[in-house]
mmCIF file of C-alpha atoms in Angstrom:
data_model
loop_
_atom_site.group_PDB
_atom_site.id
_atom_site.type_symbol
_atom_site.label_atom_id
_atom_site.label_comp_id
_atom_site.label_asym_id
_atom_site.label_seq_id
_atom_site.Cartn_x
_atom_site.Cartn_y
_atom_site.Cartn_z
ATOM 1 C CA GLN U 1 -6.120 12.348 11.835
ATOM 2 C CA GLY U 2 -9.375 11.320 13.469
ATOM 3 C CA TYR U 3 -9.939 8.175 11.398
ATOM 4 C CA VAL U 4 -12.761 6.229 13.081
ATOM 5 C CA THR U 5 -14.036 3.070 11.355
ATOM 6 C CA VAL U 6 -13.564 -0.681 11.200
ATOM 7 C CA ASP U 7 -10.173 -2.182 10.384
ATOM 8 C CA MET U 8 -8.837 -0.501 7.206
ATOM 9 C CA SER U 9 -7.697 -3.912 5.906
ATOM 10 C CA ARG U 10 -11.038 -5.660 6.462
ATOM 11 C CA ASN U 11 -12.142 -5.476 2.819
ATOM 12 C CA SER U 12 -8.638 -6.089 1.454
ATOM 13 C CA SER U 13 -7.463 -8.998 3.571
ATOM 14 C CA HIS U 14 -6.594 -10.980 0.422
ATOM 15 C CA LEU U 15 -3.733 -8.518 -0.193
ATOM 16 C CA LEU U 16 -2.204 -9.216 3.229
ATOM 17 C CA LYS U 17 -2.455 -13.005 3.442
ATOM 18 C CA SER U 18 1.319 -13.527 3.494
ATOM 19 C CA GLY U 19 1.784 -11.057 6.365
ATOM 20 C CA ILE U 20 3.512 -7.679 6.677
ATOM 21 C CA LYS U 21 7.312 -7.519 6.403
ATOM 22 C CA ASP U 22 7.804 -3.740 6.550
ATOM 23 C CA PHE U 23 5.665 -0.582 6.560
ATOM 24 C CA ASP U 24 5.805 3.183 7.038
ATOM 25 C CA ILE U 25 3.387 6.135 6.847
ATOM 26 C CA MET U 26 3.500 9.041 4.401
ATOM 27 C CA LEU U 27 1.751 12.205 5.604
ATOM 28 C CA ASP U 28 1.816 14.485 2.550
ATOM 29 C CA PRO U 29 -0.016 15.126 0.254
ATOM 30 C CA ILE U 30 -2.478 12.405 1.362
ATOM 31 C CA PRO U 31 -1.946 10.184 4.436
ATOM 32 C CA THR U 32 -0.811 6.845 3.005
ATOM 33 C CA VAL U 33 0.352 3.597 4.592
ATOM 34 C CA TRP U 34 3.028 1.862 2.477
ATOM 35 C CA ILE U 35 3.443 -1.882 3.087
ATOM 36 C CA ILE U 36 5.804 -4.619 1.904
ATOM 37 C CA THR U 37 4.416 -8.113 2.410
ATOM 38 C CA ASN U 38 6.384 -11.254 3.213
ATOM 39 C CA ASP U 39 6.022 -12.445 -0.384
ATOM 40 C CA GLY U 40 7.617 -9.247 -1.777
ATOM 41 C CA LYS U 41 4.545 -7.232 -2.826
ATOM 42 C CA LEU U 42 4.329 -3.441 -2.429
ATOM 43 C CA LEU U 43 0.937 -2.110 -1.276
ATOM 44 C CA SER U 44 -0.399 1.317 -0.415
ATOM 45 C CA CYS U 45 -3.505 2.370 1.479
ATOM 46 C CA SER U 46 -4.425 6.056 1.247
ATOM 47 C CA TYR U 47 -6.975 7.875 3.389
ATOM 48 C CA ASP U 48 -8.897 10.991 2.338
ATOM 49 C CA ALA U 49 -9.912 12.880 5.473
ATOM 50 C CA THR U 50 -12.440 15.058 3.596
ATOM 51 C CA THR U 51 -14.512 12.090 2.413
ATOM 52 C CA GLY U 52 -13.554 9.375 4.875
ATOM 53 C CA LEU U 53 -12.600 7.039 2.017
ATOM 54 C CA THR U 54 -9.683 4.633 1.874
ATOM 55 C CA GLY U 55 -8.118 3.277 -1.298
ATOM 56 C CA TRP U 56 -5.863 0.223 -1.650
ATOM 57 C CA ALA U 57 -3.402 -0.259 -4.516
ATOM 58 C CA ARG U 58 -0.873 -2.945 -5.422
ATOM 59 C CA HIS U 59 2.313 -1.739 -7.131
ATOM 60 C CA THR U 60 3.846 -4.300 -9.507
ATOM 61 C CA ARG U 61 7.344 -4.625 -10.972
ATOM 62 C CA LYS U 62 8.565 -6.071 -14.262
ATOM 63 C CA SER U 63 11.301 -7.922 -12.355
ATOM 64 C CA GLY U 64 12.678 -8.267 -8.830
ATOM 65 C CA THR U 65 10.916 -8.007 -5.487
ATOM 66 C CA TRP U 66 10.516 -5.263 -2.904
ATOM 67 C CA SER U 67 12.531 -5.934 0.253
ATOM 68 C CA GLY U 68 12.406 -2.757 2.377
ATOM 69 C CA LEU U 69 11.003 0.780 2.588
ATOM 70 C CA CYS U 70 11.249 4.007 4.543
ATOM 71 C CA VAL U 71 9.390 7.329 4.412
ATOM 72 C CA ALA U 72 11.566 10.437 4.817
ATOM 73 C CA GLY U 73 11.753 14.069 3.793
ATOM 74 C CA LYS U 74 10.856 17.330 5.525
ATOM 75 C CA ASP U 75 7.110 16.680 5.216
ATOM 76 C CA HIS U 76 7.297 12.875 5.220
ATOM 77 C CA ASP U 77 6.519 12.962 1.498
ATOM 78 C CA ARG U 78 9.292 10.866 -0.082
ATOM 79 C CA LEU U 79 9.308 7.054 -0.172
ATOM 80 C CA PHE U 80 12.627 5.176 -0.320
ATOM 81 C CA LEU U 81 12.564 1.546 -1.488
ATOM 82 C CA THR U 82 15.040 -1.355 -1.565
ATOM 83 C CA ILE U 83 14.681 -3.917 -4.358
ATOM 84 C CA GLU U 84 16.329 -7.320 -4.789
ATOM 85 C CA ASP U 85 16.735 -8.353 -8.423
ATOM 86 C CA GLY U 86 18.921 -11.191 -9.691
ATOM 87 C CA GLY U 87 21.331 -10.990 -6.774
ATOM 88 C CA TYR U 88 21.564 -7.194 -6.926
ATOM 89 C CA TYR U 89 20.200 -4.880 -4.250
ATOM 90 C CA HIS U 90 19.463 -1.317 -5.279
ATOM 91 C CA SER U 91 17.535 1.645 -3.913
ATOM 92 C CA GLU U 92 14.887 3.798 -5.549
ATOM 93 C CA TYR U 93 12.675 6.618 -4.322
ATOM 94 C CA LEU U 94 9.219 7.833 -5.241
ATOM 95 C CA ASP U 95 8.725 11.578 -5.187
ATOM 96 C CA LEU U 96 6.151 14.100 -6.421
ATOM 97 C CA ILE U 97 7.333 16.118 -9.433
ATOM 98 C CA GLU U 98 5.327 19.050 -10.741
ATOM 99 C CA THR U 99 6.318 19.874 -14.312
ATOM 100 C CA ASP U 100 4.765 20.982 -17.588
ATOM 101 C CA GLU U 101 7.444 19.236 -19.662
ATOM 102 C CA ILE U 102 7.368 15.485 -20.282
ATOM 103 C CA GLU U 103 11.143 15.212 -20.400
ATOM 104 C CA GLU U 104 11.430 16.641 -16.880
ATOM 105 C CA GLY U 105 9.242 13.901 -15.414
ATOM 106 C CA TRP U 106 10.216 10.313 -14.605
ATOM 107 C CA TYR U 107 7.666 7.807 -15.895
ATOM 108 C CA VAL U 108 9.938 4.747 -15.736
ATOM 109 C CA ASP U 109 11.086 2.314 -13.050
ATOM 110 C CA CYS U 110 14.782 1.888 -12.172
ATOM 111 C CA GLY U 111 15.538 4.720 -14.582
ATOM 112 C CA LYS U 112 18.642 6.640 -15.607
ATOM 113 C CA GLU U 113 18.974 10.112 -17.115
ATOM 114 C CA TYR U 114 21.428 11.146 -19.830
ATOM 115 C CA THR U 115 22.173 14.726 -20.915
ATOM 116 C CA SER U 116 24.746 15.837 -23.519
ATOM 117 C CA LEU U 117 25.516 18.991 -25.503
ATOM 118 C CA SER U 118 25.401 17.121 -28.804
ATOM 119 C CA ALA U 119 22.829 14.515 -29.888
ATOM 120 C CA VAL U 120 23.870 10.858 -29.531
ATOM 121 C CA SER U 121 22.147 7.564 -30.332
ATOM 122 C CA THR U 122 24.099 5.111 -28.121
ATOM 123 C CA PHE U 123 23.777 5.152 -24.327
ATOM 124 C CA GLN U 124 26.057 3.153 -22.032
ATOM 125 C CA ASN U 125 26.404 2.234 -18.358
ATOM 126 C CA LEU U 126 22.719 1.542 -17.814
ATOM 127 C CA PRO U 127 21.924 0.197 -14.307
ATOM 128 C CA ALA U 128 22.767 -3.485 -13.799
ATOM 129 C CA PRO U 129 19.142 -4.515 -13.002
ATOM 130 C CA LEU U 130 18.190 -3.471 -16.575
ATOM 131 C CA GLU U 131 20.608 -5.905 -18.233
ATOM 132 C CA GLY U 132 18.844 -8.184 -20.727
ATOM 133 C CA LYS U 133 15.497 -6.471 -20.223
ATOM 134 C CA ASP U 134 13.299 -4.462 -22.591
ATOM 135 C CA ILE U 135 13.272 -0.795 -21.572
ATOM 136 C CA VAL U 136 11.255 2.245 -22.608
ATOM 137 C CA ALA U 137 12.433 5.847 -22.844
ATOM 138 C CA ILE U 138 11.581 9.488 -23.482
ATOM 139 C CA GLY U 139 14.118 11.309 -25.664
ATOM 140 C CA ASP U 140 13.968 15.063 -26.307
ATOM 141 C CA ASN U 141 10.306 15.088 -25.288
ATOM 142 C CA GLY U 142 9.513 12.264 -27.727
ATOM 143 C CA LEU U 143 8.662 8.583 -27.312
ATOM 144 C CA MET U 144 11.536 6.206 -28.140
ATOM 145 C CA PRO U 145 11.001 2.588 -29.317
ATOM 146 C CA PRO U 146 11.434 -0.252 -26.783
ATOM 147 C CA LYS U 147 14.986 -1.619 -26.700
ATOM 148 C CA LYS U 148 16.728 -4.571 -25.032
ATOM 149 C CA VAL U 149 19.755 -3.698 -22.898
ATOM 150 C CA SER U 150 22.915 -5.608 -23.884
ATOM 151 C CA SER U 151 26.217 -5.174 -22.003
ATOM 152 C CA GLY U 152 24.731 -2.107 -20.334
ATOM 153 C CA THR U 153 24.143 -0.397 -23.694
ATOM 154 C CA VAL U 154 21.250 0.527 -26.008
ATOM 155 C CA THR U 155 21.353 2.132 -29.453
ATOM 156 C CA TYR U 156 18.455 4.036 -31.049
ATOM 157 C CA GLY U 157 17.859 4.955 -34.668
ATOM 158 C CA ARG U 158 17.547 8.631 -33.716
ATOM 159 C CA ALA U 159 20.062 10.764 -31.820
ATOM 160 C CA VAL U 160 18.855 12.857 -28.856
ATOM 161 C CA LYS U 161 20.422 15.220 -26.323
ATOM 162 C CA HIS U 162 18.283 14.236 -23.347
ATOM 163 C CA LEU U 163 17.067 10.727 -22.471
ATOM 164 C CA ILE U 164 15.325 9.121 -19.490
ATOM 165 C CA ALA U 165 15.233 5.324 -19.832
ATOM 166 C CA GLY U 166 14.093 2.465 -17.601
ATOM 167 C CA LEU U 167 11.571 -0.322 -17.112
ATOM 168 C CA PRO U 168 7.938 0.412 -18.007
ATOM 169 C CA ILE U 169 5.565 1.108 -15.123
ATOM 170 C CA GLU U 170 2.394 -0.916 -15.692
ATOM 171 C CA THR U 171 -0.867 0.471 -14.318
ATOM 172 C CA THR U 172 -4.292 -1.198 -14.419
ATOM 173 C CA VAL U 173 -7.512 0.402 -13.180
ATOM 174 C CA LYS U 174 -10.612 -1.806 -12.946
ATOM 175 C CA THR U 175 -14.062 -0.519 -12.044
ATOM 176 C CA PHE U 176 -16.493 -2.228 -9.674
ATOM 177 C CA THR U 177 -19.975 -3.416 -10.590
ATOM 178 C CA PRO U 178 -22.162 -0.320 -10.109
ATOM 179 C CA GLU U 179 -25.593 -0.323 -8.461
ATOM 180 C CA ILE U 180 -28.154 1.074 -10.918
ATOM 181 C CA PRO U 181 -31.842 1.185 -9.888
ATOM 182 C CA ALA U 182 -33.831 -1.072 -12.239
ATOM 183 C CA ASN U 183 -37.105 -2.406 -10.797
ATOM 184 C CA GLY U 184 -35.214 -2.869 -7.565
ATOM 185 C CA THR U 185 -31.545 -3.757 -7.637
ATOM 186 C CA SER U 186 -29.509 -4.257 -10.813
ATOM 187 C CA GLN U 187 -27.074 -6.600 -9.053
ATOM 188 C CA GLY U 188 -27.035 -10.009 -10.733
ATOM 189 C CA LYS U 189 -28.855 -8.759 -13.839
ATOM 190 C CA ASN U 190 -27.358 -8.764 -17.307
ATOM 191 C CA ARG U 191 -26.190 -5.385 -18.534
ATOM 192 C CA ARG U 192 -24.730 -4.029 -21.736
ATOM 193 C CA ILE U 193 -22.010 -1.383 -21.788
ATOM 194 C CA ARG U 194 -22.756 1.229 -24.464
ATOM 195 C CA SER U 195 -19.814 3.591 -24.010
ATOM 196 C CA VAL U 196 -17.147 4.774 -21.610
ATOM 197 C CA THR U 197 -16.151 8.425 -21.143
ATOM 198 C CA LEU U 198 -12.745 9.146 -19.619
ATOM 199 C CA LYS U 199 -11.867 12.546 -18.200
ATOM 200 C CA LEU U 200 -8.121 12.846 -18.791
ATOM 201 C CA TYR U 201 -5.520 15.449 -17.876
ATOM 202 C CA GLN U 202 -2.142 15.870 -19.587
ATOM 203 C CA SER U 203 -2.149 12.266 -20.809
ATOM 204 C CA PHE U 204 -0.675 10.054 -23.513
ATOM 205 C CA GLY U 205 -1.039 6.330 -24.276
ATOM 206 C CA GLY U 206 -3.361 3.876 -22.540
ATOM 207 C CA PHE U 207 -5.747 1.079 -23.478
ATOM 208 C CA LEU U 208 -9.393 0.432 -22.630
ATOM 209 C CA SER U 209 -10.993 -3.011 -22.434
ATOM 210 C CA GLU U 210 -14.298 -4.517 -21.327
ATOM 211 C CA GLU U 211 -14.018 -7.492 -18.986
ATOM 212 C CA VAL U 212 -16.226 -10.004 -20.812
ATOM 213 C CA SER U 213 -15.148 -9.628 -24.446
ATOM 214 C CA GLN U 214 -11.608 -8.457 -23.594
ATOM 215 C CA SER U 215 -11.661 -6.306 -26.741
ATOM 216 C CA ILE U 216 -8.847 -3.757 -26.374
ATOM 217 C CA GLN U 217 -9.003 -0.231 -27.755
ATOM 218 C CA GLU U 218 -6.110 2.195 -28.000
ATOM 219 C CA LEU U 219 -6.703 5.568 -26.376
ATOM 220 C CA LEU U 220 -4.027 8.191 -27.100
ATOM 221 C CA TYR U 221 -1.566 6.734 -29.570
ATOM 222 C CA ARG U 222 -0.074 7.921 -32.818
ATOM 223 C CA ARG U 223 -0.925 6.122 -36.033
ATOM 224 C CA TYR U 224 1.675 4.598 -38.331
ATOM 225 C CA GLY U 225 2.469 6.824 -41.288
ATOM 226 C CA ALA U 226 1.255 9.987 -39.572
ATOM 227 C CA THR U 227 4.078 10.398 -37.055
ATOM 228 C CA SER U 228 7.372 8.729 -36.180
ATOM 229 C CA TYR U 229 9.247 7.732 -33.051
ATOM 230 C CA GLY U 230 11.037 10.702 -31.575
ATOM 231 C CA ALA U 231 8.434 13.266 -32.649
ATOM 232 C CA GLU U 232 7.387 15.466 -29.736
ATOM 233 C CA ILE U 233 4.464 14.077 -27.748
ATOM 234 C CA GLU U 234 1.318 16.166 -27.480
ATOM 235 C CA LEU U 235 -0.516 15.573 -24.196
ATOM 236 C CA PHE U 236 -4.317 15.471 -24.122
ATOM 237 C CA SER U 237 -6.651 17.063 -21.565
ATOM 238 C CA GLY U 238 -10.421 16.693 -21.808
ATOM 239 C CA ASP U 239 -13.186 14.115 -22.263
ATOM 240 C CA MET U 240 -12.661 11.062 -24.435
ATOM 241 C CA GLU U 241 -15.716 8.926 -25.289
ATOM 242 C CA MET U 242 -15.111 5.329 -26.392
ATOM 243 C CA LYS U 243 -17.879 3.195 -27.922
ATOM 244 C CA ILE U 244 -17.918 -0.360 -26.594
ATOM 245 C CA ASP U 245 -21.421 -1.862 -27.117
ATOM 246 C CA SER U 246 -20.367 -4.953 -25.173
ATOM 247 C CA ARG U 247 -21.986 -8.333 -24.932
ATOM 248 C CA ASN U 248 -24.250 -9.114 -21.992
ATOM 249 C CA THR U 249 -22.390 -9.144 -18.679
ATOM 250 C CA LYS U 250 -23.387 -9.243 -15.030
ATOM 251 C CA SER U 251 -20.181 -7.518 -13.994
ATOM 252 C CA GLY U 252 -20.089 -4.455 -16.214
ATOM 253 C CA ALA U 253 -16.471 -3.821 -15.230
ATOM 254 C CA VAL U 254 -14.064 -2.035 -17.558
ATOM 255 C CA LYS U 255 -10.277 -1.813 -17.386
ATOM 256 C CA VAL U 256 -7.820 0.937 -18.262
ATOM 257 C CA TYR U 257 -4.200 -0.124 -18.839
ATOM 258 C CA HIS U 258 -1.094 2.028 -19.334
ATOM 259 C CA ASP U 259 2.610 1.161 -19.746
ATOM 260 C CA GLN U 260 4.119 4.086 -21.691
ATOM 261 C CA PRO U 261 6.924 6.331 -20.298
ATOM 262 C CA ALA U 262 4.570 9.321 -20.407
ATOM 263 C CA PRO U 263 2.016 10.865 -18.010
ATOM 264 C CA PHE U 264 -1.493 9.408 -17.830
ATOM 265 C CA ASN U 265 -3.935 11.009 -15.398
ATOM 266 C CA VAL U 266 -7.481 9.626 -15.190
ATOM 267 C CA LEU U 267 -9.708 12.097 -13.336
ATOM 268 C CA SER U 268 -12.916 10.092 -13.728
ATOM 269 C CA LEU U 269 -14.409 7.218 -15.679
ATOM 270 C CA ILE U 270 -18.105 7.315 -16.665
ATOM 271 C CA THR U 271 -19.793 4.209 -18.054
ATOM 272 C CA LYS U 272 -23.174 4.147 -19.830
ATOM 273 C CA TYR U 273 -25.155 0.940 -19.234
ATOM 274 C CA GLU U 274 -28.347 -0.681 -20.447
ATOM 275 C CA ILE U 275 -29.945 -3.012 -17.878
ATOM 276 C CA LEU U 276 -31.625 -6.086 -19.372
ATOM 277 C CA GLU U 277 -34.683 -7.194 -17.408
ATOM 278 C CA ALA U 278 -35.275 -10.455 -19.189
#
């Protein structure tokens, strides 16, 4: 699509040190190269033709390693993956789902869906790769407590008619050190983070931390005593300002972490800094 620049991997060579085992290209909605490395990592490199920007991401798993991939579908928009985990090989696919209901979306890895006419609390025949692992779930549009799978079965304290359960998908976003004019360059100077504003859309869960102090703040979570597991989740859209007032740091990086089986869409992240000249 007319991409003209230096090697797309030039600034991310550390991700490809072990070499490429398998790769394929997704065309829709954004051209993306999906790569499996020889050491079992899954990488993606997306290209935005309107801005000329590329973005690398590394996709982690709670267990097992990626062993193969293939892009298919009418518009080359569905990614099929093969995973090896504890002697088992199984296939998964990543697809775009547009929905206004949490319970219609899949926010888990290696998941399984259950639907029944009457509410039940025990669910059997979970996939073999989940055996002995802690899983997360959405039940009747509500967040269920983490449970360990034993003999392919989990039992909850609340009965539900619809459940999607699986391994948590962990996501970490870390900002770069920004260039802020301050009597020349601000690179290498101490800075203090005053606050961080997140623009969120239809989101729940998440944590925010500052790199130096590693102080972690909850973003969109319920408080004990106010709500209970199983109560319907209310998604948040809008600006959320978090006070940090960090210690002095030359990096100024902040991290956003999410591992809940619910949507979490960060549209932008705005950080307010104070540059220290002396």
